């Protein structure tokens, strides 16, 4: 297990800039998840750490020692790939023994290690089968077993669960998280699924267009997005955004489709410019009597109840705002009062950068 | 299927029939003639039934009665040259083409696409346009009229094509095959040898088949670069036709000997031929 440092990493493929100046420290034993939309450079960054891609510039360090020039075979990294990780013509046992044989370990030691990891991953029954006959879940389990069987410096996982059925994936995630902590192996996990990232990560590294947007614990990213992209990408359903501008004591929303009273700190942030207000659906509710701040009289355009969650939409001009109420919202009953929880209101400039007060940073 | 009289396929079937006679007729005639004696050969109308005379084949292979005749020695020598040049040229082109194809499939290097285009264009150039240059160069290097000279030429003629076909097959092998080996502590070369090469076995066989056919049939370069000793069978045959006192039976037998390996190899690689025509996507469609 090692501490992994990525220093000013850049990767260009011809004119395409896949990774554009990434800096990151991954602590020993930490579980870091790279999250971002397709093509943002997650896989490329991971492959640089593995030594499978050579950076255009920048450095990779393991435990403070540079490995940038080191070939992948000498880095002692383990990697689980998106689709195929196992050799189809070798049995699960031979696949797991593969990295051990590379180190010329004695037969007895290899056998012992295979027994150990097969107990952890519950592989006893499939050890002598070829991967082709196994369901994707069992295949990835075996791939995970192979990757941890030899104390790698770092475990790299590139969307390892994406080929697995939704229902089984949940279980695998839980197991993976548990194992990672138990074995204490430094891990970097790539996904574009924010729910997966939220449930696995010690820290999420949110990326977009080759750059890191925000790094932090899942709750930090959820509660404190640094820009509009971060607010939008994390959380489901996605954060609502609506344009706002000061109008006397209050604020006009969506070019004057509604006015709303906001507390002083928000009004100060807004100043005299037009801004974007961001609020998660979980923080938009219905109430019976108008409160001091954040209330809008409106009629719901859509309602949809999922279990105990009662979702509703309403229109502010062209903008649709989604909210979640504790009680059922009946459609077509006319006016409701929607309340935006101003504690959780984020203010962004029109470029999408978060505006913050002096006191809370 | 039996075609009905008014089937819409009747006319195409007739056209195809004529085409088959057109293409197979000469081969049929060739095989018959190679088995005829001198007298039978020139009777009119041509005989369909006759006592087979193997003297032509004896001459080509240098056995039996024709063993010591001067003409026979020339034919045997040229058959031997053809075999050596084709096999060695095919082996070299296939080995080098496999390595180059792998490099072109896996590595990004400056001018890779230009190189690929250049490699293929070497096959498109009319040989007669560059013959003089080769002639002079080979003469200067003392490679004129030598088997090794012909092997070099044959290798280069086929190398571009071999590279292209093999690149197609390697493109069909996921790069993960090497990535997996590398992150598990093995070198790229190990992965290439142990995993990638076995996966493109069929491709290598197809490439070798293509190369062999082209090498075996090669005429333009051999005809100018071999004057006496190193003559290959096609060259020897064509020069025999110009001289007087033509041994038709021998020529026909040699013609059959020329056709047989091509037919065999073509049959063996037939699965890959159509795919081979769409260079580059070969490997993906293959397995
Ligand atoms: N070998 C390559 N040659 C050229 N361009 C590449 C190569 N690998 C990646 N790219 C480009 O670099 C960018 C980043 O790719 P990368 O695979 O790192 O994205 P990603 O975040 O993993 O996306 P995904 O979620 O789709 O896997 C993309 O625009 C991609 O097209
Ligand atoms: Mg990816």
XYZ file of C-alpha atoms and ligand atoms in Angstrom, chain A residues 37-44 82 158-159 190-192, ligand 2:
15
model
C -19.072 12.683 -17.384
C -17.933 10.518 -20.276
C -14.675 11.668 -21.862
C -13.544 13.882 -18.978
C -10.219 12.058 -18.614
C -10.873 9.694 -15.698
C -9.631 6.563 -17.432
C -6.634 8.342 -18.902
C -14.320 -2.300 -17.289
C -12.089 1.416 -14.007
C -15.874 1.146 -13.833
C -13.444 5.443 -11.711
C -17.128 5.885 -12.416
C -19.551 8.259 -14.086
Mg -13.293 5.575 -19.035
